[in-house]
PDB file of C-alpha atoms in Angstrom:
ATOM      1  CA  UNK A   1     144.608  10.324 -20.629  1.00  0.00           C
ATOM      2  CA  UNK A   2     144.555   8.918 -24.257  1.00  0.00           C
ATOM      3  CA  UNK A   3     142.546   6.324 -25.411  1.00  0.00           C
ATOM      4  CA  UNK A   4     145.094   4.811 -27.838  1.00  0.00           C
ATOM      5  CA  UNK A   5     146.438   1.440 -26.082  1.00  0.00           C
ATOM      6  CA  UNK A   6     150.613   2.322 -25.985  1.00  0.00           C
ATOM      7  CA  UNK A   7     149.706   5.705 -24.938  1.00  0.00           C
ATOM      8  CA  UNK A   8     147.613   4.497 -21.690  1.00  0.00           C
ATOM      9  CA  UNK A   9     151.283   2.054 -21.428  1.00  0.00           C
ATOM     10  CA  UNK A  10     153.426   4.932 -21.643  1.00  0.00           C
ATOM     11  CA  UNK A  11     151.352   7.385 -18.967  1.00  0.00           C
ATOM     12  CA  UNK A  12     151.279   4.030 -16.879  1.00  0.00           C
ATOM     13  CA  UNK A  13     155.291   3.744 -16.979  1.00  0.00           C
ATOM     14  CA  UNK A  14     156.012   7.703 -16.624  1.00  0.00           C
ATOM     15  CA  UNK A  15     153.938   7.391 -13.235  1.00  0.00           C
ATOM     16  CA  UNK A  16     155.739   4.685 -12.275  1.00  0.00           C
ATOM     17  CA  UNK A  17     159.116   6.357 -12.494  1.00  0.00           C
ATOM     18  CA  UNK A  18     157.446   9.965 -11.611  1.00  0.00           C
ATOM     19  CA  UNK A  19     158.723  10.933 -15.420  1.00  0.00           C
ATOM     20  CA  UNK A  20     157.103  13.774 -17.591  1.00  0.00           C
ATOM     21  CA  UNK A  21     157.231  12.824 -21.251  1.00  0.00           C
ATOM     22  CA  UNK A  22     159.723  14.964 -21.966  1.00  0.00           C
ATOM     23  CA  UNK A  23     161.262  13.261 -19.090  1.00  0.00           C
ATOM     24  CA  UNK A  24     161.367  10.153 -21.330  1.00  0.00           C
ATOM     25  CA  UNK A  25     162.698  11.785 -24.317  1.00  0.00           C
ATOM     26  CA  UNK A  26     165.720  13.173 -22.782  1.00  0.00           C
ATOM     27  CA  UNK A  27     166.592  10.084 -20.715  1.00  0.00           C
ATOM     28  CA  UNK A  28     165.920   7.862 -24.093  1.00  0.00           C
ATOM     29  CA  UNK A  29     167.419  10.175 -26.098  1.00  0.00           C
ATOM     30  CA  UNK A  30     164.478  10.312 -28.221  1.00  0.00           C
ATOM     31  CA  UNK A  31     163.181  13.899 -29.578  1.00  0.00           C
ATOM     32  CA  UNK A  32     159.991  15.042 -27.455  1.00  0.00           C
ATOM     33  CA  UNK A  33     157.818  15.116 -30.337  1.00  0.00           C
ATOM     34  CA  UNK A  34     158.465  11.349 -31.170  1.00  0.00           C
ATOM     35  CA  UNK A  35     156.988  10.465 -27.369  1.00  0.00           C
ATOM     36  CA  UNK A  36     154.551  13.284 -27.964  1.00  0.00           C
ATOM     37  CA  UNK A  37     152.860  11.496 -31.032  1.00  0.00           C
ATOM     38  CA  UNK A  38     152.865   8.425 -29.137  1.00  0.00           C
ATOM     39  CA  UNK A  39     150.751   9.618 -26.130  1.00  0.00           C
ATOM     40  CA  UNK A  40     148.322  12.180 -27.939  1.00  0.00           C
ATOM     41  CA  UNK A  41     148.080  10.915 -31.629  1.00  0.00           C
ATOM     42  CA  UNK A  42     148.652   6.831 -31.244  1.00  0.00           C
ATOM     43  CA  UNK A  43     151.749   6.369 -32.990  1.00  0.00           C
ATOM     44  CA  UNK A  44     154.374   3.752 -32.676  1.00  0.00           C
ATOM     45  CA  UNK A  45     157.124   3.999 -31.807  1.00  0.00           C
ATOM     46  CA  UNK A  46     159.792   2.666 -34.577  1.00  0.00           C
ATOM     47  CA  UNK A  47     162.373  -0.031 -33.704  1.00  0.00           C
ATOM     48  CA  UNK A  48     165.209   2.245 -32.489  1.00  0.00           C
ATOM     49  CA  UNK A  49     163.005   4.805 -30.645  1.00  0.00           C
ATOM     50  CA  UNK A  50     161.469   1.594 -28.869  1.00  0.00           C
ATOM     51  CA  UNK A  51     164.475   0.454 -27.835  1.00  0.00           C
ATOM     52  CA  UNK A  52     166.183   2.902 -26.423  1.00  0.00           C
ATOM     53  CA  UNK A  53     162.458   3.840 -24.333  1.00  0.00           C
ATOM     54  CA  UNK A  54     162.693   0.551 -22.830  1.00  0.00           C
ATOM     55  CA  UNK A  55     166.175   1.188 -21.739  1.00  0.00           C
ATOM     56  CA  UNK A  56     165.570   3.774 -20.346  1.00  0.00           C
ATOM     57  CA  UNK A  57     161.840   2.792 -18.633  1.00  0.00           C
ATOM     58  CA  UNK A  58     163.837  -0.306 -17.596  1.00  0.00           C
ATOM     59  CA  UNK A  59     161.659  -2.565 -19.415  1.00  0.00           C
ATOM     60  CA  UNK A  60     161.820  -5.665 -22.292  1.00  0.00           C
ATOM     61  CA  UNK A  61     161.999  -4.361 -25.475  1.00  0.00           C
ATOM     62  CA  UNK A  62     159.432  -7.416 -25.941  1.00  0.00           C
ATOM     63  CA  UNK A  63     157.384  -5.412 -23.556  1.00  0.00           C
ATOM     64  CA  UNK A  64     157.148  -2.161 -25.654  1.00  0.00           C
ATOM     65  CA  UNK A  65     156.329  -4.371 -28.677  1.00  0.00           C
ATOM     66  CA  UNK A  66     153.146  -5.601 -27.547  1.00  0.00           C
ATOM     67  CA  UNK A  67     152.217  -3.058 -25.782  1.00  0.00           C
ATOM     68  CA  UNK A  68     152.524  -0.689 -28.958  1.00  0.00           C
ATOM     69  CA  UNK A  69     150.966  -3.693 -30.789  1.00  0.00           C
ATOM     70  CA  UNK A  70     153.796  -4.267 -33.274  1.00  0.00           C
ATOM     71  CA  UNK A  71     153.607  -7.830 -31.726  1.00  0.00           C
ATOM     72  CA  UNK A  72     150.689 -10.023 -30.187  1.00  0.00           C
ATOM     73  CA  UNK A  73     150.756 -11.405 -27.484  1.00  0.00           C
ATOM     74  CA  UNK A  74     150.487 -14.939 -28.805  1.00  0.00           C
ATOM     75  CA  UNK A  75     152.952 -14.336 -31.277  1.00  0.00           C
ATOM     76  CA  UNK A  76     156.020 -13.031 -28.191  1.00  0.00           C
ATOM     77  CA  UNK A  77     154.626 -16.096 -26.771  1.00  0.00           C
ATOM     78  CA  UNK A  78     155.138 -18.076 -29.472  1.00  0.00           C
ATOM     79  CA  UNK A  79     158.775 -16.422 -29.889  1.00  0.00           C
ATOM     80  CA  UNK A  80     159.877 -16.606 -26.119  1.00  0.00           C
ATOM     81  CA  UNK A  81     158.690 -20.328 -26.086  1.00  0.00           C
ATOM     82  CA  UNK A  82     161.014 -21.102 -29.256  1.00  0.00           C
ATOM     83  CA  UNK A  83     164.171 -19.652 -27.114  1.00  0.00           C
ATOM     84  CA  UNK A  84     164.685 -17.811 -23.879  1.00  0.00           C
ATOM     85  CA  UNK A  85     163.702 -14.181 -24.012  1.00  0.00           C
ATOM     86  CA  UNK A  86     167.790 -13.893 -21.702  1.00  0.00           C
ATOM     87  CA  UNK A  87     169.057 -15.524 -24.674  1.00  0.00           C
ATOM     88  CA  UNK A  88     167.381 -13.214 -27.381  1.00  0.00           C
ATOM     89  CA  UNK A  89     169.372 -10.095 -28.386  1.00  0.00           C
ATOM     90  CA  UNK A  90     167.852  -6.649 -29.089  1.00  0.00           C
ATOM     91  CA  UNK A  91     168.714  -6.796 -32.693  1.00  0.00           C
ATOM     92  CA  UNK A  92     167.070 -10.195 -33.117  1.00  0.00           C
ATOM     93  CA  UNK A  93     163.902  -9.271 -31.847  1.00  0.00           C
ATOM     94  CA  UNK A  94     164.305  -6.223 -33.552  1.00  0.00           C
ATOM     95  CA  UNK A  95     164.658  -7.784 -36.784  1.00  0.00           C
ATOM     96  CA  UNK A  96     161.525 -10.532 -36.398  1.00  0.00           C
ATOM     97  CA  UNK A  97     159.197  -7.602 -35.832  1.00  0.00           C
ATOM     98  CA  UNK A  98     160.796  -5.616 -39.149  1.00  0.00           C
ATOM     99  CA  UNK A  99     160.100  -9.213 -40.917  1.00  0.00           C
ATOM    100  CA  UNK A 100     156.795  -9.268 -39.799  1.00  0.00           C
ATOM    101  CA  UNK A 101     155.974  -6.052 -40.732  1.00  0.00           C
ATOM    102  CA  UNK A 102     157.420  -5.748 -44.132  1.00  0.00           C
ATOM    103  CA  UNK A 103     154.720  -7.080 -46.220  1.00  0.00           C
ATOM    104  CA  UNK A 104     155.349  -8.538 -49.720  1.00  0.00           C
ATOM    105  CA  UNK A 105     155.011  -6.465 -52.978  1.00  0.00           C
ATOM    106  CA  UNK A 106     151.889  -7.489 -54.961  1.00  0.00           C
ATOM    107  CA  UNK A 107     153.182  -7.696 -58.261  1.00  0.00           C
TER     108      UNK A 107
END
């Protein structure tokens, strides 16, 4: 098993289901490679690849975002305490974790 963080995640929630990666690809719709670079080389996964893995792993896309550390954990806290995750769509929390990753131009 990897040591990268997402990829011990991802090994953990292909067990559960009794998936192969390429198992998670297909169902996601995701290209094997993508899922490969996750588990062996520590990538993350991008907004729209993460999405459509936790649909398909039947998880929070909140979930994947920690997990892959594109969020803490204090900060989906922080966000879930503001509002109820039920009443957060996809594309908001999508679009906090591209504002928080974006970082300003030094000029």
């Amino acid at each position: 098993m990897s040591e990268y963080r997402f990829a011990k995640w991802i090994n953990k929630q292909l067990d559960r289901k009794g998936w192969r990666p390429a198992d998670l690809a297909d169902q996601a719709g995701i290209g094997r490679s993508a899922v490969s670079r996750w588990i062996n080389e520590g990538y993350q996964p991008n907004i729209p690849n993460a999405r459509a893995a936790a649909e398909a792993l039947g998880v929070p896309l909140l979930e994947i975002l920690v997990e892959s550390e594109q969020l803490s954990v204090a900060e989906a806290l922080m966000y879930s305490r503001a509002r109820s995750l039920s009443e957060v769509s996809d594309e908001e929390l999508a679009e906090e974790v591209r504002r928080r990753l974006v970082r300003p131009r030094r000029k």
